[in-house]
Coordinates of C-alpha atoms and ligand atoms in Angstrom, one line a residue:
X292 CA -10.7 4.8 33.5
X293 CA -10.9 7.7 30.8
X294 CA -11.8 8.3 27.2
X295 CA -8.7 6.7 26.4
X296 CA -10.2 3.3 27.2
X297 CA -12.9 3.7 24.8
X298 CA -10.3 4.4 21.9
X299 CA -10.0 1.5 19.6
X300 CA -6.7 -0.3 19.8
X301 CA -5.8 -2.2 16.7
X302 CA -2.4 -3.0 15.0
X303 CA -2.5 -1.3 11.7
X304 CA -1.3 -2.1 8.2
X305 CA 2.4 -0.8 7.6
X306 CA 2.9 0.6 4.1
X307 CA 6.3 0.6 2.6
X308 CA 8.3 3.7 3.3
X309 CA 7.5 6.9 1.0
X310 CA 10.8 8.9 1.3
X311 CA 10.1 12.7 1.2
X312 CA 12.4 13.1 -1.6
X313 CA 11.7 10.4 -4.3
X314 CA 14.5 11.6 -6.8
X315 CA 17.2 10.8 -4.2
X316 CA 16.3 7.3 -4.0
X317 CA 15.8 4.0 -6.3
X318 CA 12.2 3.1 -5.0
X319 CA 11.7 -0.5 -5.5
X320 CA 9.8 -1.2 -2.3
X321 CA 6.0 -0.6 -3.2
X322 CA 5.4 -2.1 -6.5
X323 CA 4.8 1.1 -8.0
X324 CA 5.1 1.5 -11.9
X325 CA 8.6 3.1 -12.7
X326 CA 6.8 4.8 -15.9
X327 CA 4.7 7.5 -16.0
X328 CA 0.9 7.4 -16.3
X329 CA -0.7 8.0 -19.9
X330 CA -0.2 11.3 -21.2
X331 CA -3.7 11.4 -22.0
X332 CA -4.7 11.1 -18.5
X333 CA -1.8 13.4 -17.4
X334 CA -3.3 16.1 -19.8
X335 CA -6.8 15.8 -18.1
X336 CA -5.1 17.2 -15.0
X337 CA -4.3 20.5 -16.5
X338 CA -7.9 21.3 -17.9
X339 CA -10.3 20.3 -14.9
X340 CA -13.0 23.1 -14.9
X341 CA -14.0 25.1 -11.8
X342 CA -17.6 23.1 -11.4
X343 CA -15.3 20.0 -10.9
X344 CA -14.5 21.6 -7.6
X345 CA -17.7 23.0 -6.3
X346 CA -20.1 20.5 -6.9
X347 CA -20.3 16.8 -5.6
X348 CA -19.2 14.3 -7.8
X349 CA -21.6 11.5 -9.2
X350 CA -21.7 8.8 -6.6
X351 CA -21.5 5.8 -8.8
X352 CA -18.6 7.3 -10.8
X353 CA -20.5 6.2 -13.7
X354 CA -18.3 7.6 -16.5
X355 CA -15.3 5.7 -15.1
X356 CA -17.2 2.3 -14.1
X357 CA -18.7 2.4 -17.7
X358 CA -15.3 2.7 -19.1
X359 CA -14.1 -0.2 -17.1
X360 CA -17.0 -2.3 -17.8
X361 CA -16.8 -1.8 -21.4
X362 CA -13.3 -2.6 -21.4
X363 CA -13.1 -5.6 -19.8
X364 CA -16.7 -6.8 -21.3
X365 CA -18.6 -7.1 -18.0
X366 CA -22.1 -5.3 -17.4
X367 CA -21.8 -1.9 -15.7
X368 CA -24.1 -3.1 -13.1
X369 CA -21.6 -5.7 -12.0
X370 CA -18.7 -3.2 -11.8
X371 CA -17.9 -1.3 -8.4
X372 CA -15.2 1.4 -8.3
X373 CA -13.7 2.8 -5.2
X374 CA -10.5 4.9 -3.7
X375 CA -7.8 2.2 -4.8
X376 CA -8.4 -1.5 -4.4
X377 CA -7.7 -1.0 -0.6
X378 CA -11.2 0.7 -0.4
X379 CA -12.9 -1.8 -2.5
X380 CA -11.4 -4.9 -0.5
X381 CA -12.4 -3.1 2.8
X382 CA -15.9 -2.5 1.6
X383 CA -16.1 -6.1 0.5
X384 CA -15.0 -7.3 3.6
X385 CA -17.7 -5.9 5.5
X386 CA -20.1 -6.5 2.6
X387 CA -19.3 -10.2 2.1
X388 CA -17.9 -11.4 5.2
X389 CA -20.8 -11.7 8.1
X390 CA -20.7 -15.2 9.0
X391 CA -20.0 -16.6 12.3
X392 CA -17.4 -19.2 10.7
X393 CA -13.8 -18.0 9.9
X394 CA -12.8 -16.4 6.5
X395 CA -9.8 -17.8 5.2
X396 CA -6.8 -16.6 3.2
X397 CA -3.0 -17.8 3.2
X398 CA -0.7 -17.3 5.7
X399 CA 1.9 -15.7 3.5
X400 CA -0.3 -12.9 1.8
X401 CA -1.3 -9.3 1.5
X402 CA -0.8 -8.0 5.1
X403 CA -4.0 -6.0 5.1
X404 CA -6.3 -9.0 5.3
X405 CA -5.5 -9.7 8.8
X406 CA -5.9 -6.0 9.7
X407 CA -9.3 -5.6 8.1
X408 CA -10.4 -9.0 9.7
X409 CA -9.3 -7.6 13.2
X410 CA -11.1 -4.1 12.2
X411 CA -14.1 -5.5 11.4
X412 CA -14.1 -8.1 14.0
X413 CA -14.3 -11.3 11.4
X414 CA -13.1 -14.4 12.8
X415 CA -10.5 -15.6 10.5
X416 CA -7.9 -18.4 9.9
X417 CA -4.8 -18.6 7.6
X418 CA -4.2 -21.3 5.8
X419 CA -0.5 -22.3 5.1
X420 CA 1.2 -22.3 1.6
X421 CA 3.1 -25.4 0.8
X422 CA 7.0 -25.4 1.0
X423 CA 7.4 -23.9 -2.4
X424 CA 5.0 -21.0 -1.2
X425 CA 2.2 -22.3 -3.2
X426 CA -1.6 -22.3 -2.7
X427 CA -3.0 -25.9 -2.2
X428 CA -6.4 -25.6 -3.3
X429 CA -7.8 -28.5 -1.6
X430 CA -7.1 -26.4 1.8
X431 CA -10.1 -24.6 0.8
X432 CA -12.4 -27.4 1.2
X433 CA -12.8 -26.9 4.9
X434 CA -15.8 -24.8 6.5
X435 CA -15.6 -21.5 6.2
X436 CA -17.2 -18.1 6.3
X437 CA -15.5 -16.5 3.3
X438 CA -12.3 -16.7 1.3
X439 CA -10.0 -14.0 -0.3
X440 CA -6.9 -15.0 -2.3
X441 CA -4.5 -12.5 -4.0
X442 CA -3.7 -14.2 -7.6
X443 CA -0.8 -13.7 -8.2
X444 CA -0.1 -13.7 -4.4
X445 CA 1.8 -11.0 -2.8
X446 CA 4.4 -11.0 -1.5
X447 CA 5.5 -14.4 -3.1
X448 CA 4.5 -13.6 -6.8
X449 CA 3.5 -16.9 -7.4
X450 CA 0.4 -17.4 -9.7
X451 CA -2.3 -19.9 -8.8
X452 CA -3.6 -21.4 -12.1
X453 CA -7.3 -20.4 -13.1
X454 CA -8.7 -24.1 -13.0
X455 CA -6.9 -23.9 -9.5
X456 CA -8.9 -20.8 -8.6
X457 CA -12.1 -22.1 -10.3
X458 CA -12.0 -25.3 -7.9
X459 CA -11.7 -23.2 -4.8
X460 CA -14.8 -21.0 -6.2
X461 CA -16.9 -24.0 -7.5
X462 CA -16.3 -25.8 -4.2
X463 CA -17.4 -23.0 -1.7
X464 CA -20.8 -22.0 -3.4
X465 CA -21.9 -20.8 0.2
X466 CA -19.0 -18.4 0.7
X467 CA -18.1 -15.4 -1.1
X468 CA -14.6 -15.9 -2.7
X469 CA -12.7 -12.7 -3.2
X470 CA -9.8 -12.9 -6.0
X471 CA -7.5 -9.8 -5.5
X472 CA -6.0 -9.3 -8.9
X473 CA -3.5 -6.3 -8.1
X474 CA -1.0 -7.7 -10.0
X475 CA -2.6 -10.1 -12.9
X476 CA -1.9 -7.9 -15.6
X477 CA 1.8 -9.0 -15.5
X478 CA 1.1 -12.3 -16.5
X479 CA -1.5 -13.8 -14.5
X480 CA -4.8 -15.5 -15.8
X481 CA -7.8 -13.4 -14.6
X482 CA -10.9 -14.9 -13.2
X483 CA -13.0 -12.3 -15.1
X484 CA -14.2 -15.0 -17.5
X485 CA -15.4 -17.0 -14.6
X486 CA -17.9 -14.1 -13.6
X487 CA -20.7 -15.4 -15.7
X488 CA -20.7 -19.0 -14.1
X489 CA -20.5 -18.3 -10.6
X490 CA -22.6 -15.8 -8.4
X491 CA -20.1 -16.3 -5.6
X492 CA -17.2 -14.6 -7.1
X493 CA -15.7 -11.4 -6.7
X494 CA -12.8 -10.1 -8.9
X495 CA -10.6 -6.9 -7.5
X496 CA -8.3 -4.9 -9.7
X497 CA -6.5 -1.5 -9.6
X498 CA -5.1 1.2 -11.8
X499 CA -1.9 1.5 -9.0
X500 CA 0.3 -1.0 -10.7
X501 CA -0.1 -1.7 -14.5
X502 CA -1.6 1.7 -15.4
X503 CA 0.8 3.6 -13.1
X504 CA -1.8 5.4 -11.0
X505 CA -1.1 4.6 -7.2
X506 CA -1.2 8.3 -6.7
X507 CA -4.8 8.8 -8.2
X508 CA -6.2 5.7 -5.9
X509 CA -8.6 3.7 -8.3
X510 CA -9.7 0.3 -7.7
X511 CA -12.5 -1.6 -9.1
X512 CA -14.7 -5.0 -8.5
X513 CA -16.5 -7.2 -10.6
X514 CA -19.3 -9.3 -9.2
X515 CA -23.0 -10.4 -9.2
X516 CA -26.1 -8.4 -8.6
X517 CA -26.5 -9.4 -5.2
X518 CA -23.1 -9.0 -4.3
X519 CA -22.6 -5.3 -5.9
X520 CA -25.8 -4.3 -4.3
X521 CA -24.5 -5.1 -0.7
X522 CA -21.2 -3.4 -1.6
X523 CA -23.1 -0.3 -2.3
X524 CA -25.2 -0.6 0.5
X525 CA -21.9 -0.6 2.6
X526 CA -20.7 2.1 0.6
X527 CA -23.6 4.4 0.8
X528 CA -23.5 3.6 4.8
X529 CA -19.9 5.4 5.1
X530 CA -19.1 7.7 2.2
X531 CA -21.3 8.1 -0.9
X532 CA -18.8 10.3 -2.8
X533 CA -15.7 8.1 -2.8
X534 CA -14.1 9.0 -6.3
X535 CA -13.3 12.4 -7.2
X536 CA -13.6 14.0 -10.4
X537 CA -9.7 14.1 -11.2
X538 CA -9.6 10.1 -10.5
X539 CA -12.9 9.6 -12.7
X540 CA -11.7 11.7 -15.5
X541 CA -8.2 10.4 -15.8
X542 CA -9.5 7.0 -14.9
X543 CA -11.2 6.8 -18.3
X544 CA -8.1 8.5 -20.2
X545 CA -5.9 5.9 -18.9
X546 CA -8.4 2.7 -19.8
X547 CA -9.0 4.4 -23.3
X548 CA -5.1 4.8 -23.7
X549 CA -4.9 0.7 -24.3
X550 CA -1.7 1.0 -26.4
X551 CA 0.2 2.8 -23.8
X552 CA -0.9 0.2 -21.1
X553 CA 0.3 -2.8 -23.2
X554 CA 3.3 -1.2 -23.9
X555 CA 4.1 -0.3 -20.3
X556 CA 3.4 -3.8 -19.2
X557 CA 5.6 -5.5 -21.8
X558 CA 8.5 -3.2 -20.9
X559 CA 8.4 -4.1 -17.2
X560 CA 7.9 -8.0 -18.2
X561 CA 11.1 -7.8 -20.2
X562 CA 13.1 -6.2 -17.4
X563 CA 11.5 -8.6 -14.9
X564 CA 12.7 -11.7 -16.9
X565 CA 16.1 -10.1 -17.2
X566 CA 16.1 -9.5 -13.5
X567 CA 15.4 -12.9 -12.5
X568 CA 18.7 -14.2 -14.6
X569 CA 20.9 -11.2 -13.1
X570 CA 20.0 -12.3 -9.9
X571 CA 20.2 -16.0 -10.2
X572 CA 23.7 -15.5 -11.3
X573 CA 24.3 -13.7 -8.1
X574 CA 23.4 -16.6 -6.2
X575 CA 19.5 -15.5 -5.2
X576 CA 16.8 -17.9 -5.2
X577 CA 14.0 -16.1 -7.0
X578 CA 10.3 -17.6 -6.9
X579 CA 8.5 -17.7 -10.3
X580 CA 7.0 -14.3 -10.8
X581 CA 4.1 -13.3 -12.9
X582 CA 4.0 -9.7 -11.3
X583 CA 5.9 -6.5 -11.3
X584 CA 8.2 -7.5 -8.6
X585 CA 10.4 -10.3 -7.4
X586 CA 10.4 -12.2 -4.2
X587 CA 14.1 -13.3 -3.5
X588 CA 16.5 -14.8 -0.9
X589 CA 20.2 -15.0 -1.1
X590 CA 21.9 -18.2 -0.4
X591 CA 24.4 -17.0 2.1
X592 CA 23.7 -13.3 2.6
X593 CA 20.9 -12.7 5.2
X594 CA 18.0 -10.5 3.8
X595 CA 17.8 -8.1 6.4
X596 CA 21.4 -7.3 6.1
X597 CA 20.8 -6.8 2.3
X598 CA 17.8 -4.6 2.9
X599 CA 20.1 -2.3 5.3
X600 CA 22.9 -2.3 2.8
X601 CA 20.8 -1.4 -0.1
X602 CA 19.1 1.4 1.9
X603 CA 22.4 3.0 2.6
X604 CA 23.2 3.0 -0.9
X605 CA 19.9 4.7 -1.6
X606 CA 18.0 1.5 -2.9
X607 CA 14.4 0.7 -1.0
X608 CA 13.1 -2.8 -1.1
X609 CA 10.7 -4.5 1.1
X610 CA 11.3 -6.7 3.8
X611 CA 9.1 -8.3 6.6
X612 CA 10.3 -9.7 9.8
X613 CA 7.5 -12.3 9.8
X614 CA 7.5 -16.2 10.1
X615 CA 8.7 -18.2 6.6
X616 CA 9.5 -14.9 4.8
X617 CA 11.9 -13.2 7.2
X618 CA 15.0 -14.3 4.8
X619 CA 13.2 -12.8 1.8
X620 CA 13.4 -9.6 -0.1
X621 CA 10.5 -8.2 -2.2
X622 CA 12.0 -5.9 -5.3
X623 CA 9.8 -4.1 -7.1
X624 CA 10.7 -4.2 -11.2
X625 CA 12.0 -0.8 -11.9
X626 CA 13.6 0.7 -15.2
X627 CA 16.4 -1.2 -16.8
X628 CA 18.8 1.7 -15.6
X629 CA 17.4 1.7 -11.8
X630 CA 18.0 -2.4 -12.1
X631 CA 21.5 -1.9 -13.2
X632 CA 22.1 0.3 -10.2
X633 CA 20.4 -2.6 -8.0
X634 CA 22.8 -5.2 -9.7
X635 CA 26.0 -2.9 -9.1
X636 CA 25.2 -2.4 -5.6
X637 CA 24.5 -6.0 -5.1
X638 CA 27.9 -6.8 -6.3
X639 CA 29.4 -4.3 -3.9
X640 CA 27.4 -5.7 -1.0
X641 CA 28.2 -9.3 -2.1
X642 CA 31.7 -8.9 -2.7
X643 CA 32.2 -7.5 1.0
Ligands
PMP229 N1 -4.1 -5.9 -3.0 C1 -2.5 -6.1 -3.0 C2 -2.5 -7.7 -3.2 C3 -1.7 -5.4 -3.2 O1 -0.4 -5.5 -3.1 C4 -2.1 -4.2 -3.0 C5 -1.0 -2.8 -2.9 N2 -0.4 -2.7 -1.8 C6 -3.1 -3.5 -3.1 C7 -4.1 -4.8 -2.9 C8 -3.7 -2.3 -2.8 O2 -3.6 -1.4 -4.0 P1 -4.3 -0.1 -4.4 O3 -5.1 0.3 -3.3 O4 -3.3 0.8 -4.6 O5 -5.2 -0.4 -5.4

């Protein structure tokens, strides 16, 4: 017996590897944006004045939540911001999932969901995707204490049509349905237009992918008054000052630079569509991606070998040693130049 018996034992989420010197590798393993953030956001970094350090920041990050709310046409009172969507989602798990019935999420999805469920002792049940890795909406008609789906899903990259998302929300009026839209800007359909219709819906998005700001840690959610109230009550029970000044100021600048945001997304989508063709030419099965990454499996060579051989050549991709997806790789869409290096490396490896 000792203090160690009282320490929390939990198998944590394992993020993708962040190499010490990023300039030495082609980093296609954590779905970051290969292009820089808006120059307008970068400018702010150099212009922060002293009182931005000395004083606590506003607890509601009001300037940022107002800018986000205005951009998406949602009332500010129905907007919540947090330290990346991981923070928003973790808060939402505590705020929204307090039933004895299990929450539901797909068997193949963002691998943080089961970690939060374990951490907060929320009962959960995974719902298998079909053989094509698609969400089957009817499977979410069973009894549950809440639902969380990533749409487009990760790591599968597949988008669930909005009418199917609505089917799940509509048929579960007694549960909060969280739709995690981390990748929606690359070709998915947001559930934001459904917010006025369903009080049990929460939509979560992030600046980490489409706005190239993973390092600033900005995420946000939209939901009904009751849900936002619960979110704030939980937040103020843990840490009132989640958003620091630079994040707020840079976030506002990024939201205001719509032109750059749209142009960056268009570039990534174009590179992605080219990548689909290049990979299929090399005998990969490529799932239909509406994200900034591709989920691929080679017809002959095992994913783990490809993962290791690419890493040896300085190209980082993601692999999970998990049921159903063990022979897949998740490859973030990089710049055209980075992708060219990927195809060259694959040609060498596949020729062996
Ligand atoms: N949801 C999904 C599906 C993700 O893949 C990620 C990125 N790991 C996140 C949420 C969290 O992103 P962030 O905290 O950077 O907003």
